[in-house]
XYZ file of C-alpha atoms in Angstrom:
557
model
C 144.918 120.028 114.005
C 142.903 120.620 117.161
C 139.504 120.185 117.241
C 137.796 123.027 119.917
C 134.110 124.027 120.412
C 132.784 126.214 122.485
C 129.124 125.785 124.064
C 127.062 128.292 125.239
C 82.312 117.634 90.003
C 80.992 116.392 87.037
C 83.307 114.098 86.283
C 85.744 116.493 84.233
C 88.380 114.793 82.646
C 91.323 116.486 81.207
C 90.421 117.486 77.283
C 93.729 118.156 75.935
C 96.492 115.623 74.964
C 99.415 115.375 76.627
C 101.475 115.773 72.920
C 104.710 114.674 73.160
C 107.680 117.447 73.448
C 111.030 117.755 71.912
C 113.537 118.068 74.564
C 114.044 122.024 74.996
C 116.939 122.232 76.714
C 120.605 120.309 76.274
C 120.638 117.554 78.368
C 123.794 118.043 80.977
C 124.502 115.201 83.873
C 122.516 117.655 86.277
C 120.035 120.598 86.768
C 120.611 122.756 90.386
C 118.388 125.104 91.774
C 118.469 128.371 93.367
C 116.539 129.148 96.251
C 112.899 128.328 96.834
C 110.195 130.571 96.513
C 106.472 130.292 97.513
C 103.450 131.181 95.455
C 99.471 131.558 96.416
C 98.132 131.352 93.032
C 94.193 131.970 92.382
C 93.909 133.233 89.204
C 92.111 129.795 88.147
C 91.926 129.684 84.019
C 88.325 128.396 83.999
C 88.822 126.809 80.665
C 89.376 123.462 78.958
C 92.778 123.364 77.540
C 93.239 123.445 74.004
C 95.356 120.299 71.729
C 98.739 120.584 70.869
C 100.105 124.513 72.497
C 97.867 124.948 74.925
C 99.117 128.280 76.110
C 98.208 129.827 72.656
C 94.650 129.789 73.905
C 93.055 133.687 72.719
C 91.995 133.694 76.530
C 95.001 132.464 78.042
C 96.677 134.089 81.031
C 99.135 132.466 82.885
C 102.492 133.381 85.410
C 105.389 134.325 84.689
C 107.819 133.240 87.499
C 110.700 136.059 87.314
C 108.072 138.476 87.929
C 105.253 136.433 89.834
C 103.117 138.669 88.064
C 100.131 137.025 85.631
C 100.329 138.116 82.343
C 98.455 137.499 78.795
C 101.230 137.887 76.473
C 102.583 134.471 75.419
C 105.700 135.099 75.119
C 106.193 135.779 79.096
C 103.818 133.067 80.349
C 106.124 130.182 82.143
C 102.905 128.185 83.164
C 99.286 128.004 83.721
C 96.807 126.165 85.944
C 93.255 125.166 85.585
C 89.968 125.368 88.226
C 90.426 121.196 87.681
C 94.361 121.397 88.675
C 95.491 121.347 85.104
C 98.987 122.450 84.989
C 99.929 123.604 81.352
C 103.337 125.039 79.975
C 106.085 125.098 77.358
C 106.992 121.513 78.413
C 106.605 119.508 81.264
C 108.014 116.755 83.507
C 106.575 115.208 86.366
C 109.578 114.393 89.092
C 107.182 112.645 91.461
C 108.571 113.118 95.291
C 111.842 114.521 94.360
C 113.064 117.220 96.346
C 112.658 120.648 95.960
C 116.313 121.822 95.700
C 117.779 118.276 95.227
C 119.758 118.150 91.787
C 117.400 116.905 88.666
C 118.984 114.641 86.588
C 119.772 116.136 83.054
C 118.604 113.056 81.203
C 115.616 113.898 80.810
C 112.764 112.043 79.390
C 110.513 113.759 76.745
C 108.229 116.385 78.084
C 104.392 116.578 77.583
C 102.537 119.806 77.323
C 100.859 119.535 80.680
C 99.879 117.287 83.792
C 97.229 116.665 86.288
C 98.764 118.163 89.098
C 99.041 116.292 92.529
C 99.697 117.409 95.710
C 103.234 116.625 97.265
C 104.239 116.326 93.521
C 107.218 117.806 91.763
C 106.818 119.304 88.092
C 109.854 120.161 85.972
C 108.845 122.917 83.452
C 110.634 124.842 80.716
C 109.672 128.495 80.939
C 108.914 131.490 78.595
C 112.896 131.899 77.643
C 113.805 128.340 77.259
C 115.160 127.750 80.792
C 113.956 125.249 83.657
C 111.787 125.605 86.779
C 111.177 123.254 89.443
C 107.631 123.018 91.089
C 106.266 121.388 94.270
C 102.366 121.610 94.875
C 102.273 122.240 98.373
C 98.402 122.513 98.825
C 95.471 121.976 96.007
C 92.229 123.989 96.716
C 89.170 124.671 94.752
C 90.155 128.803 94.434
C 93.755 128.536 94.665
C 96.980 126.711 94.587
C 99.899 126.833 96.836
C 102.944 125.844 95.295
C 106.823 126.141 95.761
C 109.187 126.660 92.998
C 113.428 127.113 92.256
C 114.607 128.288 88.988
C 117.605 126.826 87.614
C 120.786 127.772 88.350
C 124.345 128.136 87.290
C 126.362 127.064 90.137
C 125.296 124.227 92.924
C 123.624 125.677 95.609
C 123.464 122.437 97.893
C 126.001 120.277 98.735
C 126.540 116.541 97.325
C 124.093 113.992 97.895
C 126.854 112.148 99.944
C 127.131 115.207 102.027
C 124.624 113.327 104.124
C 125.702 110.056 103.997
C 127.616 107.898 105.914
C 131.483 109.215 105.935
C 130.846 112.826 105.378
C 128.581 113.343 108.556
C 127.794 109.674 109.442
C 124.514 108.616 109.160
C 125.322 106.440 112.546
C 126.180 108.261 115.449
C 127.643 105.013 116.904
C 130.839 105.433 114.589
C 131.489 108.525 116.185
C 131.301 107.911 119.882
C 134.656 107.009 120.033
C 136.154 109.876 118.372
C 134.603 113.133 120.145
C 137.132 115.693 119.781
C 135.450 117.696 122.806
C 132.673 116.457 125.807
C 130.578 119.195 127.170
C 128.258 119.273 130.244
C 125.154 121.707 130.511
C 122.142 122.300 132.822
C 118.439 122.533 131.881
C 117.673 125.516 130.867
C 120.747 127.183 129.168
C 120.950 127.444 125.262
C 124.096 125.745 123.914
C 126.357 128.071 121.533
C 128.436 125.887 118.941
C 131.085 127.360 117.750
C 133.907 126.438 115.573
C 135.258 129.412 114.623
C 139.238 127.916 114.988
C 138.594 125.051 113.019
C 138.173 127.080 109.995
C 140.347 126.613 106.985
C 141.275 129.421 104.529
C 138.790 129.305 101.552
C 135.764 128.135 103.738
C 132.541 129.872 103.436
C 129.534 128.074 103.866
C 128.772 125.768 106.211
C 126.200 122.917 107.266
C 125.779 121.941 111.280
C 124.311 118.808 111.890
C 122.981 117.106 115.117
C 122.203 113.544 116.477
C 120.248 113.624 119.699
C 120.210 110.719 122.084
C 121.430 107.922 119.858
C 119.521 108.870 116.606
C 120.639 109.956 113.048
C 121.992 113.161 112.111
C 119.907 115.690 111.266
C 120.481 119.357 109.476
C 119.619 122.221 111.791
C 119.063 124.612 109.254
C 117.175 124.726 105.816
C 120.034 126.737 104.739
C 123.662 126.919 105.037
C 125.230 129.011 107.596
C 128.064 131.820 106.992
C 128.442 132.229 110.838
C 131.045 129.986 112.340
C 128.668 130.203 116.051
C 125.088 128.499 116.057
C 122.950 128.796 119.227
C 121.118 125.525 119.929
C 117.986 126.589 121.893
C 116.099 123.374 121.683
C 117.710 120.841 124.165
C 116.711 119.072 126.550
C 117.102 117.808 130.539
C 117.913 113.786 129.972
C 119.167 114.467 126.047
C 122.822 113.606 124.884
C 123.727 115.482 121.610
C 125.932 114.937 118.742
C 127.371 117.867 116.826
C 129.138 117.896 113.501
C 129.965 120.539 110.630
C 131.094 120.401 107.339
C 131.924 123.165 105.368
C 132.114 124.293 102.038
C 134.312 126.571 100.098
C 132.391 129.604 97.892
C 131.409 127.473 95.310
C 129.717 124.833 97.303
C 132.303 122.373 97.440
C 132.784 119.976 100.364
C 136.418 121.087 102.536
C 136.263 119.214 105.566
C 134.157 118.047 108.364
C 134.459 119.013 111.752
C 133.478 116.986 115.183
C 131.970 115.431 116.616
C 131.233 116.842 119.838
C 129.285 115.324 122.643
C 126.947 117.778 124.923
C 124.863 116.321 127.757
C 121.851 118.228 129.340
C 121.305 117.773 133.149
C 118.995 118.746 135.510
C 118.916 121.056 137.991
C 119.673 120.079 141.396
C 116.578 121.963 142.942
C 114.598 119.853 140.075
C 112.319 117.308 142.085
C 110.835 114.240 139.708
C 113.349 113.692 137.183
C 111.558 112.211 134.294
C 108.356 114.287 134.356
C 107.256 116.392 131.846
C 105.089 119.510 132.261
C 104.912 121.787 128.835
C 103.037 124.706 129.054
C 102.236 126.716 125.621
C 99.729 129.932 124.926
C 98.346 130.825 121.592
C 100.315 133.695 119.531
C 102.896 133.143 122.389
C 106.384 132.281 121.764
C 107.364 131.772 125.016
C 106.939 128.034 126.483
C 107.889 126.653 129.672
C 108.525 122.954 130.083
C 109.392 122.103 133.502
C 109.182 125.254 134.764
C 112.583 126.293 132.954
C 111.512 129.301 129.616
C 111.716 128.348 126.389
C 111.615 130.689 123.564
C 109.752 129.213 120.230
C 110.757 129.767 116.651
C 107.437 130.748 115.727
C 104.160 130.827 117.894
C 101.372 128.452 118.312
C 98.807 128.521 115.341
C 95.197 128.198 115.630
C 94.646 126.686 112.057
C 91.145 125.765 110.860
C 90.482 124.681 114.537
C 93.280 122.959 115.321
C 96.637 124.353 117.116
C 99.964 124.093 115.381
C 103.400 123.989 117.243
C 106.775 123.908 115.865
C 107.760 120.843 115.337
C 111.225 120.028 116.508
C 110.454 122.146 120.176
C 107.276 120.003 120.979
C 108.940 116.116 119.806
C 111.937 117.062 121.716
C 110.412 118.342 124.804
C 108.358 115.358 125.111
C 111.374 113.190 124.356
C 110.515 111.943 121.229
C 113.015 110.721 118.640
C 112.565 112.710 115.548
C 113.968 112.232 111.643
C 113.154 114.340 108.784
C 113.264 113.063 105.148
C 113.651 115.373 102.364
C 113.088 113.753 99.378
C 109.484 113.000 100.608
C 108.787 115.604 103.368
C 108.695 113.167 105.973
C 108.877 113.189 109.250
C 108.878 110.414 111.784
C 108.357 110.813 115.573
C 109.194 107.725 117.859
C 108.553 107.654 121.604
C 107.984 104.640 124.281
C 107.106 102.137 121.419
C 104.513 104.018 119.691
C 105.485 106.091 116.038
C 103.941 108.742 113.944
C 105.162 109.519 110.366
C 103.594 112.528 108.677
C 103.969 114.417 105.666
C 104.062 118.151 105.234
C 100.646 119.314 103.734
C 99.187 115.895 103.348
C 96.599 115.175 105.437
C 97.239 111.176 105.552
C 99.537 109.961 108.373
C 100.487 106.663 109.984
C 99.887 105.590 113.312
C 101.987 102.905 114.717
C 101.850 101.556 110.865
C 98.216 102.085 110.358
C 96.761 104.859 108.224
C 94.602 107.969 109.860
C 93.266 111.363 108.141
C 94.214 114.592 109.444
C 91.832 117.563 109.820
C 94.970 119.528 109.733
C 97.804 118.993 107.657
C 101.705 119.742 109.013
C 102.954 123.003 107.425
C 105.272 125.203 107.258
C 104.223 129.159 108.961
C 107.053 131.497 108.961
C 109.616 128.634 107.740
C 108.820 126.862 110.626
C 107.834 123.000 110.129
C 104.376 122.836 112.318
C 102.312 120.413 113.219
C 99.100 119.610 115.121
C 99.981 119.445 118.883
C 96.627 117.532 119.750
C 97.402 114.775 117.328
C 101.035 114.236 117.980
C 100.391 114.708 121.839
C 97.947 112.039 122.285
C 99.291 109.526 119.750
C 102.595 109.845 121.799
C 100.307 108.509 125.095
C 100.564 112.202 126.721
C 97.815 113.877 128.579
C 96.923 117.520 126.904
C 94.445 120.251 128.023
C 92.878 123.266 126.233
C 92.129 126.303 128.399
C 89.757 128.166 126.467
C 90.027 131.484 128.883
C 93.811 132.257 128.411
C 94.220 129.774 125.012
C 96.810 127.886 126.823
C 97.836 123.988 126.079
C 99.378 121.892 128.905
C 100.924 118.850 128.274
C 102.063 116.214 130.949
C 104.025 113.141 130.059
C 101.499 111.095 132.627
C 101.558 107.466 129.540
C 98.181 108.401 128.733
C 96.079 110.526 126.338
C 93.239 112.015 128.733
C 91.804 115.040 127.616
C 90.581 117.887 129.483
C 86.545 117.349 128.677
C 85.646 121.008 130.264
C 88.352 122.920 127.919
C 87.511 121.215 124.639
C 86.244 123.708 122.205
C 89.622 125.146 121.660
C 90.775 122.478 119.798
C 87.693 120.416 118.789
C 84.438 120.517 117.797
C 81.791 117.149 118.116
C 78.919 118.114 116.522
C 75.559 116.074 116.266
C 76.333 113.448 113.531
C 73.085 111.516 113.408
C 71.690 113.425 110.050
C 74.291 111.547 108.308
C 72.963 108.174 109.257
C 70.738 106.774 106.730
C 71.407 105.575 102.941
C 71.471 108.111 100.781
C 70.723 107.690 96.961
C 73.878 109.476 94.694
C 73.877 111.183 91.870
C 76.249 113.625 90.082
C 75.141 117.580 89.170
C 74.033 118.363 86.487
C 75.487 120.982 84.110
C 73.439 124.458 83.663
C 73.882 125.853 80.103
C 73.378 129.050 79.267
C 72.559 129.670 75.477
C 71.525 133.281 73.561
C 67.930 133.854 71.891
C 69.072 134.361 67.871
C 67.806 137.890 67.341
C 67.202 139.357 70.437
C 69.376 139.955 73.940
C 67.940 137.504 75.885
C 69.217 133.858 77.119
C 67.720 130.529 77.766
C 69.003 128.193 81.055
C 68.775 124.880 80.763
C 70.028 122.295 83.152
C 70.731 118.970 82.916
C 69.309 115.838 85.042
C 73.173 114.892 85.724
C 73.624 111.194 86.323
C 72.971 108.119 88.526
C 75.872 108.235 91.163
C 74.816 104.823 93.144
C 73.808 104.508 96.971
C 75.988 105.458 100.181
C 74.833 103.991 103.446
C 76.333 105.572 106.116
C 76.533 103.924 109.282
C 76.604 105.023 113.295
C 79.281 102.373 114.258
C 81.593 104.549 112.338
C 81.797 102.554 109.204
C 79.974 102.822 105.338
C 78.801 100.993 102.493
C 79.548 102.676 99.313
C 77.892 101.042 95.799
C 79.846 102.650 93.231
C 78.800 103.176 89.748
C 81.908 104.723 88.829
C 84.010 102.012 90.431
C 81.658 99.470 89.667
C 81.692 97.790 93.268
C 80.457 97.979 96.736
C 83.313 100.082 98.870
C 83.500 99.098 102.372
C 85.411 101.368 104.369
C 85.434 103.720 107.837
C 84.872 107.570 108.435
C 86.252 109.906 110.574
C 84.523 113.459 112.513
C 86.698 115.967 111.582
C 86.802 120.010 112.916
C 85.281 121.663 109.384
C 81.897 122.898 110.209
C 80.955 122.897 106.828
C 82.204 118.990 106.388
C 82.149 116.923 109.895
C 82.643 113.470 108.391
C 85.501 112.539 105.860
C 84.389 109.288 104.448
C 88.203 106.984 103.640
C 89.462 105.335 100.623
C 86.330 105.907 99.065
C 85.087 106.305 95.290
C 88.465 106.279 93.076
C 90.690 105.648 96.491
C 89.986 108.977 97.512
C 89.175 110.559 100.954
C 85.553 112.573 100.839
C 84.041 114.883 103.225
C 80.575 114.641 103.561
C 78.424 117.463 104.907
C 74.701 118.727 104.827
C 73.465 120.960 101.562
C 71.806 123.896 101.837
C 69.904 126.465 99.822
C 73.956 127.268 97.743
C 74.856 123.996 97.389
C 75.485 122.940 93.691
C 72.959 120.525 92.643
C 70.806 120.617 95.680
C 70.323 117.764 97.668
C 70.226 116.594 101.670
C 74.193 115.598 101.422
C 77.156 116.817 99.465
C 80.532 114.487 99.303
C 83.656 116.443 98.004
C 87.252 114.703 97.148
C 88.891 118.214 98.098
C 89.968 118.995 94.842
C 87.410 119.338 91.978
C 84.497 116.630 91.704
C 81.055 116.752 94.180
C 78.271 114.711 94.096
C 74.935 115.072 95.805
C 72.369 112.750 97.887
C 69.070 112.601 98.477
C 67.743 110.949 101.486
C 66.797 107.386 100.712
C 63.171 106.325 100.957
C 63.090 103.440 104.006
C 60.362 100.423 103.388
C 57.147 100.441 105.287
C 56.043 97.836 106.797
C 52.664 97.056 106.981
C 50.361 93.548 108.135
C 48.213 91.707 105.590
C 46.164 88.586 105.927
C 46.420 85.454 103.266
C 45.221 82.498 104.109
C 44.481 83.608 107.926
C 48.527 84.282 108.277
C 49.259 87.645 109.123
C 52.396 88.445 106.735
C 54.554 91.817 107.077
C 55.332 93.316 103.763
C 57.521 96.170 103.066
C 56.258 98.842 101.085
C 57.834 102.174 99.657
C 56.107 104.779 100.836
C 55.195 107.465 98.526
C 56.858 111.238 98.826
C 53.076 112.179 99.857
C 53.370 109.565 102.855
């Protein structure tokens, strides 16, 4: 046939046991998923689990996904989580990275009645009428979690895992440059519609478009599949040569054909001066773009996002020519230009840098189902020049092979506050508890608080570096620290106590446990430090030899 397109804290440790779970549902050679839903939930249980059931609790509340609603009757209740990100339910399976919607495997291994919940992590969990739910912890906050979640399913919603492999849409563009059924020629500026309308079969009803842009792998344009047979491509590019391909499904998800490839190139105009130069122009709360002075209309609109702006990420890594990949099964993505490569994760605030690891202030996420990212980090990192204009909250980026920043525009986009406070030793400790216990025989209470416990010494140091003597580790922790945009927390101290990232920031008059510092892992656990008293040194004379000793000076001076 044919082939046509068109184009156009304390320490608080986790006081139930995970009790080992009969199986609860028959094993079958795979569990599918309908589609995802997204959850804010910030009803804390501020409670230690109980052993064995822990959702029979007498103060138990919990959700109960089919409704979203939170509920005490324990019949309904399909899971609950703890203010120390405590996840228990019915039974439970921790699936690591696995994908969201990806098929589980039916073999299950046993389940335990809860987990310590991780971010980026998947949970299988049985619910409140026997049946399975899939979880992903998008974001873990000390009032809330943000997680993601599919219930089982009946019939397949995805295609096969080959779907995406090499045959089916060809992993390797190279196999198909020999075999484009159509080559198409467009200038800068116009939006491609792809359209396969007459290569339809009877029975097809679903289908998937892929694209491969300048060499790279294929990769799926859309989170979902498409019942159209037209897709407009808005995002190409002057300089770009594109790949298309489609396979389709029939009703019930099952693979019919593939269709393509076909080849589109995107030229410039002929009034176009520098070829090769690249001006992008973006407001705030603006869809609208320009790069190269030709429009471009943007999925979603530049975010302002705890200081830092967010961009949609497939418009700004192909406008600056970047190579970009997306992996599913651990919400990766991968940006490549000119020699230098950035892989990030969605809502994980670690990312590589030309192999080397560096903290985010601002994770990648997704805003109106829209994968963004932050435009100062992947701008710079790619060797482009960016600019803030706080008057008119516009960002200009120009592809001059260096990462110059505007220093009269800055405070849209960062923040370098005075770090010197920080740089001293400071002398750890963890809070201590406050109990509060009735008077027998009359209405009134006593407080009492404990000292807490000796948390070792932090030294933090101007050159950008620290020296952290862990008690809890039980070794000295050399590492590095980074400013970061919170006001509240300008340092984040990495790989610290336990492996973990910490922010560090000044107490103040609320600040549990008091203090002249407060470190935070971003999940649960604080500790607090006082400033360190320095040695004074002072002359003596023995023996007509003036000696300097170093003495601790006394709180009183």
């Amino acid at each position: 046939m044919k082939k046509k397109f068109g184009i156009l804290a304390v320490l608080f440790f986790l006081c139930f046991q995970l009790l080992l779970l009969p199986v609860m549902a028959s094993a079958t050679s795979s569990i599918t998923w309908g589609e995802p839903q997204k959850v804010v939930y910030d009803q804390l249980y501020d409670g230690i689990f109980t052993f064995g059931d822990p959702l029979q609790g007498a103060d138990i509340t919990g959700m109960n996904l089919s409704t979203l609603q939170m509920t005490g009757d324990k019949k309904k209740i399909d899971l609950v989580i703890s203010i120390y990100h405590e996840m228990a339910a019915n039974g439970v399976v921790e699936l690591g990275t696995e994908g969201l919607q990806d098929a589980t495997d039916g073999n299950l291994p046993q389940f335990t009645s809860g987990a310590r919940l991780q971010q980026g992590y998947t949970y299988l969990i049985v619910t409140a009428d026997g049946s399975y739910a899939k979880i992903r912890i998008d974001q873990l906050l000390p009032a809330k979690v943000v997680f993601s979640f599919v219930m089982q399913s009946t019939a397949p919603l995805a295609p096969p895992a080959s779907a995406n492999q090499s045959g089916s849409t060809g992993n390797n563009p190279g196999t198909d440059t020999s075999n484009v059924v159509g080559s198409y020629e467009l200038e800068e500026g116009q939006a491609a519609k792809v359209s396969w309308q007459e290569d339809v079969l009877p029975g097809d009803a679903n289908f998937e478009l892929y694209r491969s842009d300048n060499g790279g792998d294929y990769i799926k344009l859309t989170d979902f599949m498409l019942t159209d047979t037209s897709f407009v491509d808005k995002y190409i590019f002057v300089g770009h040569t594109y790949l298309y391909k489609i396979v389709a499904y029939d009703s019930s998800y099952n693979k019919t054909h593939t269709i393509g490839p076909m080849r589109l190139v995107i030229k410039p105009k002929s009034q176009t001066g520098s070829p090769g130069a690249t001006k992008i122009v973006l407001q705030l709360d603006n869809k609208n773009a320009m790069v190269n002075g030709v429009k471009k209309t943007l999925d979603a609109a530049p975010a302002l996002v705890d200081g830092r702006t967010l961009v949609p990420l497939r418009f700004i890594a192909e406008a600056l020519g970047a190579k970009v990949k997306w992996d599913g099964s651990e919400q990766k993505i991968s940006l490549d230009l000119n020699g230098n490569s950035i892989a990030l994760w969605l809502n994980n605030s670690q990312a590589k840098v030309n192999g080397s690891n560096v903290m985010l202030d601002v994770p990648p996420q997704l805003i109106a189902e829209t994968t963004m990212v932050p435009v100062r980090f992947v701008s710079e990192n790619l060797k482009q020049a960016i600019e803030f204009d706080n008057a008119t909250g516009t960002i200009t980026i120009t592809g001059q092979g260096n990462a110059q920043t505007s220093s009269s525009n800055q405070n849209l986009d960062n923040n370098s506050p005075d770090l010197s406070y920080f740089f001293h030793t400071w002398k750890m400790r963890i809070p201590g508890a406050v109990v509060t216990s009735p008077i027998p025989g009359t209405s009134d209470v006593v407080t009492n608080a404990t000292p807490g416990a000796d948390a070792g010494n932090l030294q933090v140091k101007s050159d950008g570096t620290y020296v952290w003597q862990s008690i809890w580790d039980g070794k000295t922790i050399k590492g590095s620290w980074r400013k970061t945009n919170l006001p509240d927390y300008p340092i984040i101290l990495l790989r610290g106590e336990e492996g973990k990232d910490w922010k560090l920031g000044k107490s103040d008059k609320n600040t549990w446990g008091g203090g002249d510092i407060v470190i935070y892992d971003g999940q649960s656990i604080s500790q607090n430090g006082d400033l360190q008293q320095q040695p004074k040194a002072i002359p003596i004379s023995l023996n007509n030899t003036k000696v300097w000793v170093a003495l601790f000076q006394s709180p009183e001076g």
